[in-house]
Amino acid sequence: MVKVGIVGGTGYTGVELLRLLAQHPEAEVVAITSRSEAGLPVADMYPNLRGHYDGLAFSVPDVKVLGACDVVFFATPHGVAHALAGELLAAGTKVIDLSADFRLQNPVEWAKWYNQPHGAPELLDEAVYGLPEVNREHIKGARLIAVPGCYPTATQLGFLPLLEAGLADPSSLIADCKSGVSGAGRGASVGSLYSETSESFKAYAVKGHRHLPEITQGLRRAAGGDVGLTFVPHLTPMIRGIHATLYATVVDRSVDLQALFEKRYANEPFVDVMPVGSHPETRSVRGANVCRMAVHRPQDGDLVVVLSVIDNLVKGASGQAVQNMNIMFGLDERLGLSHAGMLP
Amino acid sequence: MVKVGIVGGTGYTGVELLRLLAQHPEAEVVAITSRSEAGLPVADMYPNLRGHYDGLAFSVPDVKVLGACDVVFFATPHGVAHALAGELLAAGTKVIDLSADFRLQNPVEWAKWYNQPHGAPELLDEAVYGLPEVNREHIKGARLIAVPGCYPTATQLGFLPLLEAGLADPSSLIADCKSGVSGAGRGASVGSLYSETSESFKAYAVKGHRHLPEITQGLRRAAGGDVGLTFVPHLTPMIRGIHATLYATVVDRSVDLQALFEKRYANEPFVDVMPVGSHPETRSVRGANVCRMAVHRPQDGDLVVVLSVIDNLVKGASGQAVQNMNIMFGLDERLGLSHAGMLP
Amino acid sequence: MVKVGIVGGTGYTGVELLRLLAQHPEAEVVAITSRSEAGLPVADMYPNLRGHYDGLAFSVPDVKVLGACDVVFFATPHGVAHALAGELLAAGTKVIDLSADFRLQNPVEWAKWYNQPHGAPELLDEAVYGLPEVNREHIKGARLIAVPGCYPTATQLGFLPLLEAGLADPSSLIADCKSGVSGAGRGASVGSLYSETSESFKAYAVKGHRHLPEITQGLRRAAGGDVGLTFVPHLTPMIRGIHATLYATVVDRSVDLQALFEKRYANEPFVDVMPVGSHPETRSVRGANVCRMAVHRPQDGDLVVVLSVIDNLVKGASGQAVQNMNIMFGLDERLGLSHAGMLP
Amino acid sequence: MVKVGIVGGTGYTGVELLRLLAQHPEAEVVAITSRSEAGLPVADMYPNLRGHYDGLAFSVPDVKVLGACDVVFFATPHGVAHALAGELLAAGTKVIDLSADFRLQNPVEWAKWYNQPHGAPELLDEAVYGLPEVNREHIKGARLIAVPGCYPTATQLGFLPLLEAGLADPSSLIADCKSGVSGAGRGASVGSLYSETSESFKAYAVKGHRHLPEITQGLRRAAGGDVGLTFVPHLTPMIRGIHATLYATVVDRSVDLQALFEKRYANEPFVDVMPVGSHPETRSVRGANVCRMAVHRPQDGDLVVVLSVIDNLVKGASGQAVQNMNIMFGLDERLGLSHAGMLP
């Protein structure tokens, strides 16, 4: 039984970790921290958990308690994992960070996008980017995991087969992405109010979004060189889900793209390549740790269109975090993650 | 391993049965029928099930195939179970009917509300109303279960403690109920279109709804005599969930209602009485087989207000059906139903 | 041309005033205040207004500027109108207050529900409760209007015909009300986030809501004596709209309720009594200054059910405020308010 | 006063025409047809119109009645206008067709996309494509208008400034478009149910959508030659609104795109170019006859991103139809269309 700690459990990735771990047969949450809610039973904040965590209350972060866990998840704003990860690793506790703290390998770039110095550059060498479809072997031996962002997960998985095979012009990639509102978190902000986001659709951060360097870093690795990516995120009126519509110019029209994608993900338990002509819906992965995709080449032209969907809180955050935990602890990768999406 | 057949699997209660049974360790779906979709793999219709039922396709209903099952669920419009249940019972197959066919004990009343003669009055004597919180012992030995409707489940569970204890005036009960749109099913109808139901709220069927006699029948049993009930259903713009706001006049103000409710459901795995002052949200039971409730007496007056929520597709239909199956087959009642609701 | 000032224009009732006044042929907004947004053009905050108020920017509240207006609307939290109304009245400016500051005639009761002393009890005598269907004649000569709350508007209009005619038992009234999320305002709060309110339904404030004394005060006037009211508000996942489901016991079953309601509102431009058997939808009044209602007596019993819908931001706030302005200034009551609701 | 007839008034563009014309000072609807609803008062089907069209009922289409109108709008499925337009024109009645019947100039291409022969090729020469921002002068003298589709309106208006100025490579245009569900019409179909479309997002018709040839035809005219366009439509869970995210490669980075767009639309009453850095929201044009847009060049690269939003039922259909009527009859182009969008 893996003893689990969670730092920052009051946000949406926190409650989603609790929901997933409640049905995980080999993990037990022994500590969950929140400065603001210390003392409050978790089920008082999240009544869906009533009956599942009856003894568990939020507590003030305490390295001694967390250091006694086998693994600690950070479901925190950026900066927090920087401050605590080193100490936990020193205590022999593995760290799975759902924030952006260790996603970028270059601390200078991190500082530029997050407007503050990187707080733990000495840990970057051993931090492993937790995208199992790329880094499974490294994850097995890792002590520190940077769980990919939600947009980066949907986007990278969609582009990878093309770039790894050298089939797409890497200089003119476009990721037109749409996210549900839960991606903005549980913080009180006018922009995330129901009355501001329902029955409306908009783009945002077209000038530059923090997930851009993360995606670019991953695509560069896949392409074996520089890439040019235009990334336009949009807000769509739903709670969960990301739909990435990806555009790339193919350099060889003769290749069977469907076969390429199917082969690339044939052994991946959580990537589902749909049949030719399909249009994946975000609801088909609601609550599930799946990235579902389809590949099109409209009018048999040069442009390939990949449609890739995830639940931003599961495969885009907490589910992928649990998947990493399973790999790190030698468990069946699908433990606690094998349920179907909820439709309707 | 219980061998399961499903008749009429293309609707929302059908796909929900499939979702729940996919994670049930002691049940296996061996047949699912649909005349209109015969031959189609279930995962082609419901992509959330891809990877979960890879060999399973819809088939034309065949009593030989269904009769080889241990249990058959009817997820059909009314009338279908009337036609088939007898034959299946004769073949030694248990029947769990999610439709209204066996909910009313009086076939004359059934005929009045459903505008057609009752098709199997000879089975009414052995049909058991599948509300485990009332009929658990009868369910254990039953061969034919009438799964309660969604409104009736939320409403009866909310009123039962008051009526069984003789604490409410049974002549002036009000059930002001609100349902998500999935309660109307997956049939193509203008009234259930997104553009007709989103961003709007309305009452419907104030003159009389088919769930009225079912609720009344259950409340009469609890009260040990006649009841007067006004039932006003409403449509609210969400997919899943029922919220019943129940009003009754208490005949003895001195009783501790909170204690009464807590005691009534102390041993019920799927009824959750919240603390004093709570307001249950339907999202807290989304996807979960739970009825969550709270009891209020505003301004310390004579009127008690019970707030009772369920997911109409789970505790209000498919989850309750599986709960009945567990009881009928001597399994742990919670098997396959112990996951937490999905919030947010 | 009526010169209009608006205090506190950044909230939803503020922007709705601007939307309605933009199409009003006899009114011109000359000042709109907001401390936090002073200097910002209103169309920068509300892009739907681009092209409609090109010269208008938020300004710091200034009694000299506001006192030069013919009328000032307060679209503010409670307490603000208390502080400023007297000074404006002294300057000869009429005041239409959309907040709760002058709704309750009893300052002690006000203090109890709003947890602070009443700030302008000396003005209560001349404050007129701005429900035109009750107080039209008083409104004509008023200098200070208290615009009714949203729940109180829908609830009072629904109960009035019954109580004025002495046809309902005033001791056991129930108002089961459902509101869209915009009723909670534009303030940043976790409880109003999209991810907290979408795809869910709940009751709130069952113990006691600030609109309870306001409704009771109005119903008492109509009934000519004490009333007993249970008021249960609910939150429904939509932006705009209130649906009041009202229950009362009739004391004389022989009366033609439909005729009673139609006669009561025969000359009201903004109350629409629908035909027998109707179920008004909130979307039918979306954006329109209409209260639409239907009256039922289910199973021909003693209980009458009135269904009453409004747009909380229009007939429940800003539209009703403009209607009051029209009456006060001798204009056609329908000016600027005659457009149809937006459906779908 | 323009006498207006409407053929096929039961769908969403029909009711939207009625809503807009109810507030039009120079138009009067004298006939509205529907075979299926003949005899039904329009306000019985659309209660938002109660009080606005009290004498008006649906009638069986009758060329004599329609031919007595000054103008007839077709709010019908394709094919109907083909059958009737000629006869009406012969009777001296102008025709404004909201369907696709006269949008494509090439009848062979029309037949290919609509799977039936073109029914009135002899009228194509005089049919004018009713995009006022391009064809205002032709519209003035036209007898037969083809109102542009919703996607084509948002997409063409966004690309036009670039293509007319020769600033974009016409061979690699991408239109990633998102539509609310009302775009699918009011027909009963499973795919448009609330429970199928809410809380989900998907692409559709990636292989080829009927609006593709219409958009291409318009862009070709603007570019003065062939264009290569990839058009990917998506369904987003809201009732109204289209958001077009448009991608083009600029051939000259030195041009001030903001100035280009502002100049192109300086005199257009219904196109609003927002300031640099803006992200138009669909809700800002909800119910309004406006196309609002912003132009970006992320990371100062070669790719220009235009964000263009409309209300699909207004500027994308019925509002644009009324705008055409105003132009054709020498009225102020803004009559009946000058109200602000409804936000929130």
XYZ file of C-alpha atoms in Angstrom, chain C residues 21-266:
246
model
C -31.255 52.985 -21.649
C -29.254 52.791 -24.873
C -32.507 52.112 -26.684
C -34.628 54.515 -24.623
C -35.674 57.483 -26.750
C -36.240 59.879 -23.866
C -33.314 59.200 -21.561
C -29.637 59.952 -21.736
C -26.987 58.615 -19.392
C -24.752 61.539 -18.501
C -22.799 60.091 -15.586
C -21.889 56.646 -14.309
C -19.742 56.132 -11.279
C -17.354 53.488 -10.034
C -14.537 54.159 -7.639
C -12.571 51.127 -8.734
C -12.933 51.723 -12.468
C -12.827 55.504 -12.621
C -11.538 56.649 -15.992
C -12.383 53.449 -17.819
C -14.762 53.835 -20.787
C -17.849 51.752 -20.073
C -17.507 49.985 -23.413
C -14.053 48.750 -22.399
C -15.603 46.861 -19.522
C -18.718 45.831 -21.437
C -17.866 45.339 -25.107
C -21.513 44.707 -25.975
C -21.897 48.469 -25.488
C -19.194 49.428 -27.998
C -20.707 51.991 -30.319
C -23.475 52.883 -27.892
C -21.740 54.944 -25.202
C -18.614 56.119 -26.901
C -18.103 59.216 -24.801
C -19.022 57.687 -21.457
C -16.478 56.594 -18.857
C -16.788 55.597 -15.224
C -16.129 58.435 -12.834
C -15.605 58.876 -9.119
C -18.970 59.568 -7.453
C -19.474 63.316 -7.213
C -22.663 64.697 -5.702
C -22.371 67.819 -7.770
C -22.404 65.867 -11.011
C -25.074 63.472 -9.862
C -27.154 66.293 -8.411
C -27.319 67.845 -11.861
C -29.117 64.767 -13.162
C -32.882 64.454 -13.280
C -32.692 61.001 -11.797
C -29.995 58.819 -10.311
C -30.143 55.020 -10.249
C -28.299 53.194 -7.503
C -27.002 49.844 -8.735
C -24.959 49.324 -5.625
C -24.588 46.993 -2.641
C -26.802 47.918 0.284
C -25.735 50.880 2.348
C -24.591 53.141 -0.471
C -27.971 54.640 -1.251
C -28.485 55.309 2.455
C -25.453 57.527 2.398
C -26.184 59.496 -0.765
C -29.917 59.581 -1.388
C -30.723 62.407 1.003
C -28.233 64.768 -0.519
C -29.451 64.053 -4.018
C -33.071 64.547 -3.086
C -32.115 67.856 -1.524
C -30.549 68.822 -4.827
C -33.830 68.124 -6.574
C -32.722 64.851 -8.127
C -35.015 61.879 -8.026
C -33.581 58.601 -6.785
C -34.334 55.077 -7.969
C -32.581 52.605 -5.737
C -32.101 49.070 -7.047
C -30.522 47.945 -3.786
C -32.366 46.847 -0.653
C -31.834 50.110 1.221
C -35.411 51.382 1.173
C -37.421 48.218 0.576
C -38.333 47.491 4.184
C -40.485 50.057 5.885
C -39.348 49.055 9.330
C -35.743 50.149 9.973
C -35.401 47.759 12.891
C -36.225 44.819 10.703
C -33.838 46.142 8.074
C -31.071 46.310 10.643
C -31.746 42.745 11.728
C -31.495 41.260 8.236
C -28.596 43.408 7.012
C -26.532 43.347 10.206
C -26.045 47.075 10.411
C -28.117 50.089 11.458
C -30.381 51.624 8.867
C -28.523 54.591 7.465
C -31.406 56.850 6.462
C -34.545 56.116 8.467
C -35.726 59.694 7.931
C -36.315 58.922 4.270
C -38.443 55.836 4.798
C -41.679 57.752 4.954
C -41.399 59.053 1.478
C -39.757 56.018 -0.102
C -42.186 54.281 -2.422
C -41.949 50.576 -3.091
C -41.599 50.489 -6.847
C -43.922 47.690 -7.842
C -46.071 49.470 -10.432
C -48.744 46.793 -10.379
C -49.446 47.804 -6.786
C -48.135 51.328 -6.356
C -48.439 53.034 -9.718
C -50.217 56.095 -8.373
C -47.692 56.600 -5.601
C -44.823 56.145 -7.982
C -46.098 58.993 -10.159
C -45.411 61.512 -7.460
C -42.462 59.854 -5.794
C -38.986 61.272 -5.403
C -37.445 58.096 -3.964
C -38.166 54.622 -5.269
C -37.147 51.304 -3.759
C -37.050 48.913 -6.695
C -38.293 45.494 -5.541
C -35.923 42.559 -5.378
C -36.021 39.820 -7.978
C -37.579 37.047 -5.893
C -40.049 39.517 -4.346
C -41.228 40.674 -7.766
C -41.937 37.197 -9.108
C -43.453 36.015 -5.846
C -45.659 38.984 -5.037
C -47.087 39.256 -8.540
C -47.988 35.581 -8.388
C -49.679 35.690 -5.003
C -51.366 39.104 -5.259
C -54.569 38.137 -7.080
C -55.263 35.378 -4.576
C -54.533 37.426 -1.476
C -56.227 40.625 -2.575
C -59.377 38.603 -3.284
C -59.155 36.792 0.023
C -59.078 33.489 -1.793
C -55.976 31.942 -0.250
C -55.287 30.943 3.323
C -52.593 33.504 4.167
C -51.109 31.380 6.937
C -49.567 28.634 4.830
C -47.973 30.118 1.723
C -44.976 28.489 0.103
C -42.657 30.064 -2.432
C -40.277 27.553 -3.984
C -38.084 29.802 -6.114
C -35.308 29.112 -8.565
C -32.795 31.715 -9.703
C -30.114 31.922 -12.325
C -26.582 32.658 -11.187
C -26.499 36.328 -12.203
C -28.690 36.980 -9.167
C -25.543 36.557 -7.096
C -23.923 39.488 -8.847
C -20.594 40.025 -10.506
C -18.439 39.772 -7.412
C -15.619 37.258 -7.472
C -16.748 34.408 -5.256
C -16.024 30.706 -5.397
C -19.697 29.883 -5.055
C -20.548 31.610 -8.334
C -17.801 30.063 -10.442
C -18.835 28.226 -13.563
C -17.246 25.024 -12.308
C -19.174 25.272 -9.030
C -22.617 26.062 -10.410
C -22.882 24.484 -13.840
C -24.415 21.025 -14.122
C -25.720 21.216 -10.537
C -28.771 22.361 -8.626
C -29.157 23.236 -4.975
C -31.243 25.073 -2.444
C -29.615 27.731 -0.288
C -30.461 29.974 2.635
C -33.369 27.765 3.665
C -32.946 29.080 7.193
C -33.719 32.619 6.079
C -33.039 34.819 3.056
C -33.041 38.625 3.025
C -35.876 38.675 0.540
C -38.181 36.930 3.010
C -39.141 40.047 5.014
C -39.592 42.035 1.820
C -41.959 39.471 0.355
C -43.822 39.103 3.617
C -44.275 42.877 3.882
C -45.806 42.982 0.424
C -48.047 39.995 0.940
C -49.244 41.371 4.271
C -50.363 44.516 2.523
C -52.222 42.472 -0.071
C -53.832 40.163 2.449
C -54.690 42.921 4.831
C -53.174 41.044 7.742
C -50.509 38.612 8.827
C -49.173 35.981 6.481
C -47.131 32.843 7.039
C -44.648 32.265 4.246
C -42.048 29.584 3.707
C -39.529 30.768 1.131
C -36.961 28.368 -0.292
C -34.578 29.814 -2.891
C -32.587 27.570 -5.213
C -29.719 28.110 -7.613
C -30.173 26.777 -11.139
C -27.469 26.605 -13.794
C -28.416 29.448 -16.082
C -27.412 33.094 -16.226
C -30.765 34.860 -16.170
C -34.220 34.027 -14.956
C -36.310 33.380 -11.905
C -39.020 30.781 -11.720
C -41.305 31.038 -8.692
C -43.474 28.034 -7.973
C -46.055 29.256 -5.506
C -48.359 27.138 -3.369
C -51.451 28.319 -1.525
C -54.563 26.697 -0.139
C -57.723 28.097 -1.676
C -60.603 28.787 0.624
C -63.251 28.629 -2.081
C -62.933 26.070 -4.818
C -65.759 27.499 -6.873
C -63.890 30.591 -8.006
C -62.570 30.763 -11.567
C -58.913 31.411 -10.852
C -57.987 31.954 -14.471
C -60.552 34.733 -14.795
C -59.407 36.214 -11.507
C -55.803 36.434 -12.643
C -56.664 37.725 -16.095
C -58.852 40.439 -14.657
C -56.284 41.491 -12.067
C -53.639 42.081 -14.713
C -55.843 43.067 -17.666
